[in-house]
PDB file of C-alpha atoms in Angstrom:
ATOM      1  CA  UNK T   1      -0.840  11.409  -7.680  1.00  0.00           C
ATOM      2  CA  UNK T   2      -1.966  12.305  -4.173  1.00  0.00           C
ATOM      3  CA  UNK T   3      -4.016  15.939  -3.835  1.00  0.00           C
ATOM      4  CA  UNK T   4      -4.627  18.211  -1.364  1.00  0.00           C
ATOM      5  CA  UNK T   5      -8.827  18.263  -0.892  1.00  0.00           C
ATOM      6  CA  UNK T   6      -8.585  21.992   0.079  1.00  0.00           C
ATOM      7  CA  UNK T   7      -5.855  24.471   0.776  1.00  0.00           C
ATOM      8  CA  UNK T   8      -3.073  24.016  -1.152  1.00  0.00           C
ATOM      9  CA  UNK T   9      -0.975  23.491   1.316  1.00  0.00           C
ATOM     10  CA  UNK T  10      -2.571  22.499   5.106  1.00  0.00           C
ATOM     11  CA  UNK T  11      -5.088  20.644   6.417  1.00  0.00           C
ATOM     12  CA  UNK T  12      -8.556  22.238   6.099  1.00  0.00           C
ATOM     13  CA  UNK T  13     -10.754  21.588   8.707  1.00  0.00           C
ATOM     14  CA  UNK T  14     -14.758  20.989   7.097  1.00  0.00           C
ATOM     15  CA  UNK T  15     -17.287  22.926   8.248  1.00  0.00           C
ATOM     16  CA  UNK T  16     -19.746  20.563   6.217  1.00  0.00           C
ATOM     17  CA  UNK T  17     -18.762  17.294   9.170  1.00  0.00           C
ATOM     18  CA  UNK T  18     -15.949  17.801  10.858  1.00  0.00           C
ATOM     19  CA  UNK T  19     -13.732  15.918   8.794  1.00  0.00           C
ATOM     20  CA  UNK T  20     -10.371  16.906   7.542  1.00  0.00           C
ATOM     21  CA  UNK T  21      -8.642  16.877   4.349  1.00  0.00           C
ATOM     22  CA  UNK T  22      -4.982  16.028   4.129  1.00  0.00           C
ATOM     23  CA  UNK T  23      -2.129  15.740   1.973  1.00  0.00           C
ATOM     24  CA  UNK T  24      -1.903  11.897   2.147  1.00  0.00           C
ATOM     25  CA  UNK T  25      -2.690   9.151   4.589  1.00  0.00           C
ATOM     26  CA  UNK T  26      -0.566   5.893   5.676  1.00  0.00           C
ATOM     27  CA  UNK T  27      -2.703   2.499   4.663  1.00  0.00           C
ATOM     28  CA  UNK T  28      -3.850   1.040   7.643  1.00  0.00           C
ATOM     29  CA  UNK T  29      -6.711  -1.435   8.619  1.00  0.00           C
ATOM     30  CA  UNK T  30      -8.553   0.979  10.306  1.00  0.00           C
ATOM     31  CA  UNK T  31      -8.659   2.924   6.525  1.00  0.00           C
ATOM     32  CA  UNK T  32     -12.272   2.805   4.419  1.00  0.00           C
ATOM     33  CA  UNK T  33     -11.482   3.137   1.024  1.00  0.00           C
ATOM     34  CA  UNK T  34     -13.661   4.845  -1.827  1.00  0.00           C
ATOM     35  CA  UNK T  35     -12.336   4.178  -5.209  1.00  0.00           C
ATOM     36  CA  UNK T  36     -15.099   5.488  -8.186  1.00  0.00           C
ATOM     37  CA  UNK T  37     -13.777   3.976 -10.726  1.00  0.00           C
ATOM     38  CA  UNK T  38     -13.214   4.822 -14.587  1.00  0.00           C
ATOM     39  CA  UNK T  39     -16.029   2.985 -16.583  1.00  0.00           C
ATOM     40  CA  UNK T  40     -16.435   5.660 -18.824  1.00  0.00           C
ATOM     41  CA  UNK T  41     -20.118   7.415 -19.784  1.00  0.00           C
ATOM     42  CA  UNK T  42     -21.348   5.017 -16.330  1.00  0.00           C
ATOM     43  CA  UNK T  43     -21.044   4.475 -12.676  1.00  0.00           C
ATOM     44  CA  UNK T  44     -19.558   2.717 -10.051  1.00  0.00           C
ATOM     45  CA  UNK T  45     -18.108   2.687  -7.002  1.00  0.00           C
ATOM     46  CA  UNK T  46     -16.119   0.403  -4.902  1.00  0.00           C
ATOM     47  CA  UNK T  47     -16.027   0.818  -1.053  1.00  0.00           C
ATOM     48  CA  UNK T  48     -13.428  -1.283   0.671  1.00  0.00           C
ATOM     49  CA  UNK T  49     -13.397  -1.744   4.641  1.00  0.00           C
ATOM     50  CA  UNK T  50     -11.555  -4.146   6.866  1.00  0.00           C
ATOM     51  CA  UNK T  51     -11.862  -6.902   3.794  1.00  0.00           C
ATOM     52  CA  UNK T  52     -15.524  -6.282   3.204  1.00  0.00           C
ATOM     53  CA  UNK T  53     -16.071  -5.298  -0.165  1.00  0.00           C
ATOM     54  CA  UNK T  54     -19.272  -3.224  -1.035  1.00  0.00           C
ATOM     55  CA  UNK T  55     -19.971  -1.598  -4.810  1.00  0.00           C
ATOM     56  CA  UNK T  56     -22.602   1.336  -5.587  1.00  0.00           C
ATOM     57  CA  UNK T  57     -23.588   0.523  -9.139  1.00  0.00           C
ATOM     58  CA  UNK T  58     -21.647  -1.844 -12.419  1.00  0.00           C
ATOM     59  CA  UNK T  59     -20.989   0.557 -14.645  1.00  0.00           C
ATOM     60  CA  UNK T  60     -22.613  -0.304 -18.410  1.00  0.00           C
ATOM     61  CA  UNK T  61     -22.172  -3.560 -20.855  1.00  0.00           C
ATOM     62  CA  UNK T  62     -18.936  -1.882 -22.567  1.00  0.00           C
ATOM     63  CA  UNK T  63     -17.429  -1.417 -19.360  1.00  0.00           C
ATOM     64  CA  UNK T  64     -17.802  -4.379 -17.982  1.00  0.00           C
ATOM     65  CA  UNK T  65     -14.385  -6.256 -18.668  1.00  0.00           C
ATOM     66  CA  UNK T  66     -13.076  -2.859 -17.094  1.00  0.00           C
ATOM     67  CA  UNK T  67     -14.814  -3.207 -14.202  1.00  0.00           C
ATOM     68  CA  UNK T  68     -14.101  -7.096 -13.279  1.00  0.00           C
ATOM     69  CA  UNK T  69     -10.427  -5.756 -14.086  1.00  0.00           C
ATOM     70  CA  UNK T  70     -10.461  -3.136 -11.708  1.00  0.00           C
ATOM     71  CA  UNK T  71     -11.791  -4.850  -9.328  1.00  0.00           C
ATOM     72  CA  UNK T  72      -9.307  -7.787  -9.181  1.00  0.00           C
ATOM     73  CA  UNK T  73      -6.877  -5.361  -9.343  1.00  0.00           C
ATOM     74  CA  UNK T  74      -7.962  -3.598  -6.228  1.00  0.00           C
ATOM     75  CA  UNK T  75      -7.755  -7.545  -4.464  1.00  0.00           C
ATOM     76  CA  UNK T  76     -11.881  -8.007  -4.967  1.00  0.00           C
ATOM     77  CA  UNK T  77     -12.215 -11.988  -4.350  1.00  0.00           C
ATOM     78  CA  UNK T  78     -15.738 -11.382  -3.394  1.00  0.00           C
ATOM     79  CA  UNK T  79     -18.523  -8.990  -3.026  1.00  0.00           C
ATOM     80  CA  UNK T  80     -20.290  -8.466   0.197  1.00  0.00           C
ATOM     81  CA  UNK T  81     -22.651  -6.029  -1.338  1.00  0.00           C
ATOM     82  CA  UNK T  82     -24.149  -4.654  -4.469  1.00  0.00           C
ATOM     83  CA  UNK T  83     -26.338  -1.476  -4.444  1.00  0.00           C
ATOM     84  CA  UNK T  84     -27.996  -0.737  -8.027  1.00  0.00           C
ATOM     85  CA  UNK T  85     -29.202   2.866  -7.358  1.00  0.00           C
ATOM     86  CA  UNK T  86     -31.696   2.276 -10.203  1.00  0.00           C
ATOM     87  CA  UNK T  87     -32.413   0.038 -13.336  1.00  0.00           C
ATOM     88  CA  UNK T  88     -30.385   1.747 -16.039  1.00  0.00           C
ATOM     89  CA  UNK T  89     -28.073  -0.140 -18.297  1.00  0.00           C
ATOM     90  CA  UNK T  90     -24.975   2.546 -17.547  1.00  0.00           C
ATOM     91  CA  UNK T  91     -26.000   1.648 -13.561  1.00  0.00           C
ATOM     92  CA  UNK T  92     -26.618  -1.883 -13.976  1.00  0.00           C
ATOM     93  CA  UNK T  93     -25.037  -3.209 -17.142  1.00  0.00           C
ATOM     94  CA  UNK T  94     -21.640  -4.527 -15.476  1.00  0.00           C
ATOM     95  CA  UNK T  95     -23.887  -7.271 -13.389  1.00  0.00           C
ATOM     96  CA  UNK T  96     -23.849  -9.510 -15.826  1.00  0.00           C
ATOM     97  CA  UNK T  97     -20.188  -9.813 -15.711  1.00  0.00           C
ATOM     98  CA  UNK T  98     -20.495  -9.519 -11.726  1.00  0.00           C
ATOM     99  CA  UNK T  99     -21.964 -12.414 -11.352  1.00  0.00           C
ATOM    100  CA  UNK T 100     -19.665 -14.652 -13.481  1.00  0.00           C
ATOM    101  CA  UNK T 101     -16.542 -13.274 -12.038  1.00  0.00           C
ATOM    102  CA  UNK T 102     -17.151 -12.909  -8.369  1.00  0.00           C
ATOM    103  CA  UNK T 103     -19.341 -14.436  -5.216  1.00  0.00           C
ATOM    104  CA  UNK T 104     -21.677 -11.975  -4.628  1.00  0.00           C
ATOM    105  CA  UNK T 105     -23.443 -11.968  -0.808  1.00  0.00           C
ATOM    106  CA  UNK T 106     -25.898  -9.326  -1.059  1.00  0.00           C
ATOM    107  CA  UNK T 107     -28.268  -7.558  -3.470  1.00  0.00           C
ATOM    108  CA  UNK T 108     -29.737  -3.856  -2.927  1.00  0.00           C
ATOM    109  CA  UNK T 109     -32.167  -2.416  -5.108  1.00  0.00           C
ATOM    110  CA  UNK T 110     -34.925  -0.060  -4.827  1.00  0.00           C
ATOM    111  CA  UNK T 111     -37.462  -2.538  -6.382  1.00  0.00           C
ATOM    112  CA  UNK T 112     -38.059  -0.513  -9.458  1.00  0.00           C
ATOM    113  CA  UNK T 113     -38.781  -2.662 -12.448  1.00  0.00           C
ATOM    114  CA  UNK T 114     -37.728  -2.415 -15.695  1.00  0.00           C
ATOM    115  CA  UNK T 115     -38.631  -3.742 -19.038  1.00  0.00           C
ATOM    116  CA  UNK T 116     -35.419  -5.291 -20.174  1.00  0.00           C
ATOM    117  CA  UNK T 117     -33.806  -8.274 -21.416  1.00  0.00           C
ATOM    118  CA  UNK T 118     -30.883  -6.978 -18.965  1.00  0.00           C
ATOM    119  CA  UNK T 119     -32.991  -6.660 -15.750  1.00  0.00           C
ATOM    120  CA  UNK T 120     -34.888  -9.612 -16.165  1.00  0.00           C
ATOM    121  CA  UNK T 121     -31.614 -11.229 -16.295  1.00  0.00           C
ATOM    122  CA  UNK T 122     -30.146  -9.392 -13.040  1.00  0.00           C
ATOM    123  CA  UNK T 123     -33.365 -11.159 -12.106  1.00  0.00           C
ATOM    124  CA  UNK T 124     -32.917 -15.011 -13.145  1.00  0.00           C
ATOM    125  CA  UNK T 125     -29.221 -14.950 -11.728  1.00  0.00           C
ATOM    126  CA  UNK T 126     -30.333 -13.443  -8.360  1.00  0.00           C
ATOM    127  CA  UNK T 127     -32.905 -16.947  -8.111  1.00  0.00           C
ATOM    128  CA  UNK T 128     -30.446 -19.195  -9.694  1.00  0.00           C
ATOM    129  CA  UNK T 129     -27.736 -18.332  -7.504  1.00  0.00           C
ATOM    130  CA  UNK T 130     -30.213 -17.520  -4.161  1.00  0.00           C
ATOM    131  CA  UNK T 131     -28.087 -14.282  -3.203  1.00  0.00           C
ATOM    132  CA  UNK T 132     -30.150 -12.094  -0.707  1.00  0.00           C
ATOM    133  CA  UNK T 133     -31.699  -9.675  -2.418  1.00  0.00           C
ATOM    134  CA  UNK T 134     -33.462  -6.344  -0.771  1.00  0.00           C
ATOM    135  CA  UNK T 135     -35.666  -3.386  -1.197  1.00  0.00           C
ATOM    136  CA  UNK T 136     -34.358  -0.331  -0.040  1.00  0.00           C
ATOM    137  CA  UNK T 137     -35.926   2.540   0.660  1.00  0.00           C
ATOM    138  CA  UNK T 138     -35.770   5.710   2.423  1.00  0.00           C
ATOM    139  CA  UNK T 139     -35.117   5.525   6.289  1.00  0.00           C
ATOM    140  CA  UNK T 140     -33.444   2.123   5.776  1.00  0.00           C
ATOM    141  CA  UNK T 141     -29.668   2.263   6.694  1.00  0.00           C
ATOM    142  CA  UNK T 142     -27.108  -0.433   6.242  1.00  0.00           C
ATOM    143  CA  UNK T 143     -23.842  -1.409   7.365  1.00  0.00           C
ATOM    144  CA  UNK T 144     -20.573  -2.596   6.213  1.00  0.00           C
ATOM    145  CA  UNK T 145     -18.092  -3.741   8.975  1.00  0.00           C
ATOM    146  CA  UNK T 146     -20.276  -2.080  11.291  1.00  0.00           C
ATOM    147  CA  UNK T 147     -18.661   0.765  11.549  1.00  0.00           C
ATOM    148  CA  UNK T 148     -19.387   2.426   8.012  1.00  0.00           C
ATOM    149  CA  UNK T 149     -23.027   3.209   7.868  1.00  0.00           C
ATOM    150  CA  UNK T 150     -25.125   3.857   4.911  1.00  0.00           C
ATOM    151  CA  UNK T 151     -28.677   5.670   5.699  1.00  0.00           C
ATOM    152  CA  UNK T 152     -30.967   6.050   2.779  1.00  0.00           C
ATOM    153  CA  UNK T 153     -32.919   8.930   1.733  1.00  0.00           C
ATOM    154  CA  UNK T 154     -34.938   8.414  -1.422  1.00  0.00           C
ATOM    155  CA  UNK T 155     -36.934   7.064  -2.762  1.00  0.00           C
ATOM    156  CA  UNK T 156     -39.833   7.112  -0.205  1.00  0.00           C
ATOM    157  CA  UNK T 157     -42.653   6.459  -2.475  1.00  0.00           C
ATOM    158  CA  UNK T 158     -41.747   5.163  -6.101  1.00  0.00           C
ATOM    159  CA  UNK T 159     -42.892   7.595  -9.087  1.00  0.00           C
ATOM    160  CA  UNK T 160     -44.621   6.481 -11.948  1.00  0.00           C
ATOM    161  CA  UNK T 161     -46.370   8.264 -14.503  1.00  0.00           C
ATOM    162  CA  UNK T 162     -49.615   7.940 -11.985  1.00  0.00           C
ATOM    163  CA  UNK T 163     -48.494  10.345  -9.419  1.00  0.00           C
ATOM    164  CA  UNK T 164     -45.919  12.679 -11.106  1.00  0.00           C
ATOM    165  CA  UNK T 165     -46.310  14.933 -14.232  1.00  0.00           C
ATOM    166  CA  UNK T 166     -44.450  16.431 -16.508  1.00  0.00           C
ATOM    167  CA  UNK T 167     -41.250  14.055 -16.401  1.00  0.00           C
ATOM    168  CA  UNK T 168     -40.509  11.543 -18.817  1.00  0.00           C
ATOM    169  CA  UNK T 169     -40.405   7.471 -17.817  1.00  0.00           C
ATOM    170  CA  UNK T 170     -36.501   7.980 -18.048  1.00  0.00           C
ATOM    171  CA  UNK T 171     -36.339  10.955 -15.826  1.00  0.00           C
ATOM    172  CA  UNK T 172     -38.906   8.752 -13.367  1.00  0.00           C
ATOM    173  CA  UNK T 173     -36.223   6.320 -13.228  1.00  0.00           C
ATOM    174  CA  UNK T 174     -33.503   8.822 -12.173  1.00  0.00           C
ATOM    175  CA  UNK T 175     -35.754  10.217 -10.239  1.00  0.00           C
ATOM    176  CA  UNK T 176     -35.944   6.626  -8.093  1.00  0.00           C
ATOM    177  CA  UNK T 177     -32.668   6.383  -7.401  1.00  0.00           C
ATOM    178  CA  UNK T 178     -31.504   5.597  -4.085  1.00  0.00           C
ATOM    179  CA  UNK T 179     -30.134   8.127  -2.789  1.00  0.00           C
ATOM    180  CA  UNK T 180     -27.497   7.620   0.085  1.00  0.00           C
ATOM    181  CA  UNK T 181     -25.442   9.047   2.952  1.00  0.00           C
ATOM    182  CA  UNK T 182     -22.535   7.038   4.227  1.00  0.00           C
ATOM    183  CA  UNK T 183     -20.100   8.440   7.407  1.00  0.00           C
ATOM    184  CA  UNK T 184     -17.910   6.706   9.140  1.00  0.00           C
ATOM    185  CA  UNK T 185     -16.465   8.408  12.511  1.00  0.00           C
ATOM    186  CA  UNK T 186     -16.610  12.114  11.102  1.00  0.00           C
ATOM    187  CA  UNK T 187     -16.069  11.643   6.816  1.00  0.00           C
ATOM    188  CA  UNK T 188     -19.058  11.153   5.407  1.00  0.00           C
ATOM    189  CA  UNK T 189     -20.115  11.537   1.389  1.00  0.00           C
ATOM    190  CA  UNK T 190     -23.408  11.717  -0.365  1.00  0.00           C
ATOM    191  CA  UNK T 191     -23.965   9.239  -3.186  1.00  0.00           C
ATOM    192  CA  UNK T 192     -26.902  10.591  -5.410  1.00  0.00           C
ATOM    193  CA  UNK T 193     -27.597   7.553  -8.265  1.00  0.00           C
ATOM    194  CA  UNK T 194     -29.215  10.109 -11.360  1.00  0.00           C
ATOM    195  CA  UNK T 195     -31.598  11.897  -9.052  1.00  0.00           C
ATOM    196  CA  UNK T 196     -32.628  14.987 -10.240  1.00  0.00           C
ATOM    197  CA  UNK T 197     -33.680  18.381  -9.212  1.00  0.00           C
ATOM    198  CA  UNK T 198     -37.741  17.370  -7.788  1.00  0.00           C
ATOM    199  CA  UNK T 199     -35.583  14.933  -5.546  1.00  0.00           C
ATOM    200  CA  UNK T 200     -33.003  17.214  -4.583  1.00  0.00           C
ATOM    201  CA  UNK T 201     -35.971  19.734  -3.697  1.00  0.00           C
ATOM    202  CA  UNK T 202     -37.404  16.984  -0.926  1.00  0.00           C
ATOM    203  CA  UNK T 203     -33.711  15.940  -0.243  1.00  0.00           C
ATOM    204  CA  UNK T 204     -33.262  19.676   1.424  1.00  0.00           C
ATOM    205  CA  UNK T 205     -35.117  18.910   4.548  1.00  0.00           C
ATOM    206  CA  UNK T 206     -32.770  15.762   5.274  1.00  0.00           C
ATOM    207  CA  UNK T 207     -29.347  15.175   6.704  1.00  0.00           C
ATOM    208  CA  UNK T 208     -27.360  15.808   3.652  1.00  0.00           C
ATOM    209  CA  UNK T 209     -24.350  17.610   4.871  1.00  0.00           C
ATOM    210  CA  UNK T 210     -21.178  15.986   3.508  1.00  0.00           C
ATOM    211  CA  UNK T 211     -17.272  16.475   3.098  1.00  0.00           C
ATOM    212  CA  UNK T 212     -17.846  14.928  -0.313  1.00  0.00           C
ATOM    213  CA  UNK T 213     -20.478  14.601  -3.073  1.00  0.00           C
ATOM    214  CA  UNK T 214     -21.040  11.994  -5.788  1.00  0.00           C
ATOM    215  CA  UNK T 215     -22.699  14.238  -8.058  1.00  0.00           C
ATOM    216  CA  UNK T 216     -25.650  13.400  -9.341  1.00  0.00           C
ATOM    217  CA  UNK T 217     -26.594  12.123 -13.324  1.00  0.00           C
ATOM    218  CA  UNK T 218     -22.947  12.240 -14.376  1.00  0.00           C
ATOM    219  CA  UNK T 219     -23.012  16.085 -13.670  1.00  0.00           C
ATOM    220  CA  UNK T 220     -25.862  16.799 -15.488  1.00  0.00           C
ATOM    221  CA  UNK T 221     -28.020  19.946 -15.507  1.00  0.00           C
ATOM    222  CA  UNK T 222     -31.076  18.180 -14.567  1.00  0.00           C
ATOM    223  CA  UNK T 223     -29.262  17.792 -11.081  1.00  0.00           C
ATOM    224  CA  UNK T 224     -27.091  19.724  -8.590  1.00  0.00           C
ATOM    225  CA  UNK T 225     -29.514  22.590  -7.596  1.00  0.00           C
ATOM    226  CA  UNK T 226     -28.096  25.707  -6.671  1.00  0.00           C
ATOM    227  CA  UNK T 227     -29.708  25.194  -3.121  1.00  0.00           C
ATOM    228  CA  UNK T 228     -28.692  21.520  -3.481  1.00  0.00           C
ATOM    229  CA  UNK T 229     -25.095  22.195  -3.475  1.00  0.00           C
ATOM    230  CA  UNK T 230     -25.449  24.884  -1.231  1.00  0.00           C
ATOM    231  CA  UNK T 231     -26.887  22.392   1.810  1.00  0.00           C
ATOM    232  CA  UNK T 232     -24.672  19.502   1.199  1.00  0.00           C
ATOM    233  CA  UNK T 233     -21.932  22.374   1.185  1.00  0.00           C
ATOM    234  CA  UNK T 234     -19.291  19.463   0.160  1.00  0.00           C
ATOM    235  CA  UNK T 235     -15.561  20.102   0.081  1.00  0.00           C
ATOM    236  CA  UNK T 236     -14.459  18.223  -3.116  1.00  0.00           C
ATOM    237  CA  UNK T 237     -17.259  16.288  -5.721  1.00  0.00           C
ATOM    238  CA  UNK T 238     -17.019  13.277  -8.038  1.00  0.00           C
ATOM    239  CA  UNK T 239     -18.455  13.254 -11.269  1.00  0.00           C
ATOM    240  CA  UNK T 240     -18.688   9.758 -13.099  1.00  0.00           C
ATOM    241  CA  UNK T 241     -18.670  10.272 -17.287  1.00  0.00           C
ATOM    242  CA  UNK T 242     -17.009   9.193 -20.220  1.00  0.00           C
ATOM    243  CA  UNK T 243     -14.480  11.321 -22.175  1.00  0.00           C
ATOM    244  CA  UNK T 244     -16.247  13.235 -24.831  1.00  0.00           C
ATOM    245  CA  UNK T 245     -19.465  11.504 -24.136  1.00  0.00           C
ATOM    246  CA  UNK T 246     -22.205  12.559 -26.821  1.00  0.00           C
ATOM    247  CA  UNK T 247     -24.490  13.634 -23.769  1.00  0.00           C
ATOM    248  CA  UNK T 248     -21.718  16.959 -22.925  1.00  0.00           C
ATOM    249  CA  UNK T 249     -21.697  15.335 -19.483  1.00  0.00           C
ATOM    250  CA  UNK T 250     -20.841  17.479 -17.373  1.00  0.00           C
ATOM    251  CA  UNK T 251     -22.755  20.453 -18.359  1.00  0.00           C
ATOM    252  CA  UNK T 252     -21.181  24.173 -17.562  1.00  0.00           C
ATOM    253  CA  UNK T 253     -24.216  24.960 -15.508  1.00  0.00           C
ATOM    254  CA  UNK T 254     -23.631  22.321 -13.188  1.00  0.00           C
ATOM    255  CA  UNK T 255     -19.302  23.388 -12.917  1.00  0.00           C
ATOM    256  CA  UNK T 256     -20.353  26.743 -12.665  1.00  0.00           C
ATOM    257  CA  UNK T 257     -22.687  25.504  -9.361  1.00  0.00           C
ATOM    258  CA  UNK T 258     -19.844  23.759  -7.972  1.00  0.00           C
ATOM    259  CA  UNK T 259     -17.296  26.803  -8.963  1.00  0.00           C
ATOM    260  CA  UNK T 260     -19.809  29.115  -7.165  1.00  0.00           C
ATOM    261  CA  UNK T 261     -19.789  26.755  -3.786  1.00  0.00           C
ATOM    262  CA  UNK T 262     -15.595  26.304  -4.079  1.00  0.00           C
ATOM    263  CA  UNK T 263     -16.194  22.630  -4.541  1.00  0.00           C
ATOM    264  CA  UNK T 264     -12.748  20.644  -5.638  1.00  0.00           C
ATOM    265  CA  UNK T 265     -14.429  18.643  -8.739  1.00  0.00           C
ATOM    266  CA  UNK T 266     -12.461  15.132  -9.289  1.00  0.00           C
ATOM    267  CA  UNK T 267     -13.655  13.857 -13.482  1.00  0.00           C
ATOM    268  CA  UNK T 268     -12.913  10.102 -14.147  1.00  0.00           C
ATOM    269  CA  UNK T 269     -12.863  11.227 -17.847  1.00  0.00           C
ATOM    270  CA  UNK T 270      -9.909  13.467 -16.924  1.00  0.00           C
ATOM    271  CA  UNK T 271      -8.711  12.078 -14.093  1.00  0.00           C
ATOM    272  CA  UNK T 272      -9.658   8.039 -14.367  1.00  0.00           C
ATOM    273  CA  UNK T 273      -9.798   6.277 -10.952  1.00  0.00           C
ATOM    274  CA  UNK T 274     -10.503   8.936  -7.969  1.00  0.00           C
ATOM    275  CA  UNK T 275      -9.393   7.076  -4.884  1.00  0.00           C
ATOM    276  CA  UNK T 276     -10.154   8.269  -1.728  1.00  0.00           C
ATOM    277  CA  UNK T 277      -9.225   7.647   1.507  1.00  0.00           C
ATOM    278  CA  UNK T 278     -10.068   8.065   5.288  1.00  0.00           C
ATOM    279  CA  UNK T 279      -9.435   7.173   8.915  1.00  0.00           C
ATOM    280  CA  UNK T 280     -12.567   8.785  10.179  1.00  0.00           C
ATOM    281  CA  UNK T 281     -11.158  12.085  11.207  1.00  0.00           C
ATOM    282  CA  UNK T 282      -9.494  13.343   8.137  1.00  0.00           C
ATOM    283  CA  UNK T 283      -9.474  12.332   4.150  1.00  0.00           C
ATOM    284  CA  UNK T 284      -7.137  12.262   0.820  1.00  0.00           C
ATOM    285  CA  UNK T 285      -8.271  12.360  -2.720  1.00  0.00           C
ATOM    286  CA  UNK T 286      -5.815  10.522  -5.142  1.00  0.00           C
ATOM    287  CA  UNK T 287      -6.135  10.596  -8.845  1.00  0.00           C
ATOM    288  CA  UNK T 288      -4.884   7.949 -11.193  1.00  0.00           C
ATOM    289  CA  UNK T 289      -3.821  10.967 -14.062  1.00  0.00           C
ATOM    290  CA  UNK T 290      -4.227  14.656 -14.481  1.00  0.00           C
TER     291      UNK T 290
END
C-alpha cells in the first residue's frame, strides 16, 4: 500500500532538505530505492541504485533465511556493499548466510572487535574469500553509483571501558555504531546503527538534518533525544523490531518524542517491509501491510 509521507492529501514540501513527499512515484532508473526490511527483533537495510546493491546491517541468525529471501526477491544477484554498523549478533548475524548466498564486493565496518564465535567467523570468510574490507570512521564518506553519497559521523574515537564511564560493554558497542547520512540530489535519511543518547549529544553539532530517520536501537529509550529529534527534524522515521519482542521495543518515551516532533513512524513489526522511494527531489513511503 502506497502512503502519503505528510499531508494527507498533497505534496509537503520539507523544511528538514528540501525534499518532497508524494503520493507515489513511477519506477524509473534514475529511482534509489530504500527497502528496511522485516527481520524481526534486528536490522537491515537494502539500498538499491542503478543495479548497485548496497545493505546497512544482516539482520540476526533467525532471520537469516528471511533475509537471503528478501533479497532475491528484490532481484539481489550480488552485493556491492555491506556496512555492519557494529558487532552485534541482531546487526551482524545474517552474514553468515550472506556470504553463502551472494558475491559480496565490499566490507564496511567500524573495526570494533568482538569476542565471538560469530565475528571471528565474519572474520575467516572475509580472508578466505579476499573481499575488501574497510574501517570506517567519522569524516569518511562513500559512494554508491556516484551519485548517492554516504558521509559518516561516528564513531570518531572508539569507546572502551578506558575512556568512558558509567556505560556497560553492550551500551559501548551501541555506542560505536556508525552512524550515517546518505542524500542523493535533495532526499537524504539518517541511519543511526544502536547509538545512543552520549552519541546523539556529539551528533548535535553535525549535519544531521534529514527528510527521514532510521531510528536508533530499535526505538529504544536509550536513544532519540528530545533535542536529537528535534535537529534531525525528520518527516517520517523507521523503526526496525520484532513483533512483541521481550525488549518492549519501541518504548512509549521514544513514540511520544516522535509524536511531539509530528514524525510519520513506519514499524516493520506492524507494517513488515517499509519501501521507500525517491528521484532526488521528492519521496514515497510504501508499506507491505497495515
Amino acid at each position: 500500500m502506497l502512503i502519503l509521507a505528510g499531508c494527507a492529501n498533497s505534496v509537503t514540501s520539507m523544511a528538514s532538505s528540501g525534499a518532497s513527499a508524494v503520493q507515489s512515484l513511477t519506477d524509473s532508473d534514475k529511482d534509489l530505492k530504500i527497502s528496511v526490511l522485516n527481520v524481526g527483533q534486528a536490522d537491515a537495510t537494502l539500498i538499491q541504485y542503478k543495479g548497485k546493491n548496497m545493505l546497512i546491517d544482516t539482520g540476526d541468525v533467525d532471520s537469516r533465511d528471511s533475509l537471503v529471501q528478501q533479497l532475491k526477491a528484490r532481484n539481489v544477484k550480488e552485493l556491492d556493499a555491506v556496512l555492519i554498523t557494529h558487532p552485534h549478533g541482531d546487526h551482524m548475524g545474517g552474514m553468515a548466510a550472506l556470504f553463502k548466498a551472494f558475491p559480496i564486493k565490499q566490507i564496511y565496518d567500524n573495526g570494533q572487535v568482538a569476542n565471538t564465535v560469530m565475528y571471528r567467523n565474519y572474520l575467516k570468510n572475509i580472508k578466505a574469500k579476499q573481499i575488501p574490507y574497510k574501517v570506517l570512521k567519522k569524516g569518511d564518506s562513500l559512494t554508491l553509483g556516484d551519485d548517492v553519497v554516504f558521509t559518516v559521523l561516528s564513531p570518531g574515537t572508539i569507546f572502551t571501558k578506558d575512556n568512558t564511564t558509567g556505560v556497560s560493554e553492550s551500551g559501548l558497542t551501541n555506542d560505536n555504531s556508525i552512524v550515517c547520512k546518505m542524500t542523493y540530489g535533495k532526499f537524504s535519511m539518517l541511519f543511526t546503527g544502536d547509538a545512543q543518547k552520549e552519541v546523539e549529544d556529539q551528533l548535535l553539532k553535525e549535519d544531521i538534518k534529514a527528510d527521514i530517520l532510521k531510528v536508533g536501537h530499535h526505538g529504544s529509550k536509550t536513544s532519540s533525544s528530545d533535542a536529537f529529534i528535534k535537529a534531525v527534524a525528520p518527516q517520517a522515521a523507521t523503526i526496525s523490531c520484532g513483533v512483541n519482542n521481550s525488549y518492549k521495543f519501541p518504548h512509549e518515551p521514544t513514540l511520544k518524542t516522535l509524536q511531539k516532533y509530528h514524525v510519520d513512524v513506519y514499524r516493520t513489526d506492524r507494517n513488515g517491509v517499509i519501501t521507500i522511494k525517491t528521484d532526488g527531489s521528492s519521496y514515497s513511503i510504501e508499506k507491505e501491510h497495515e
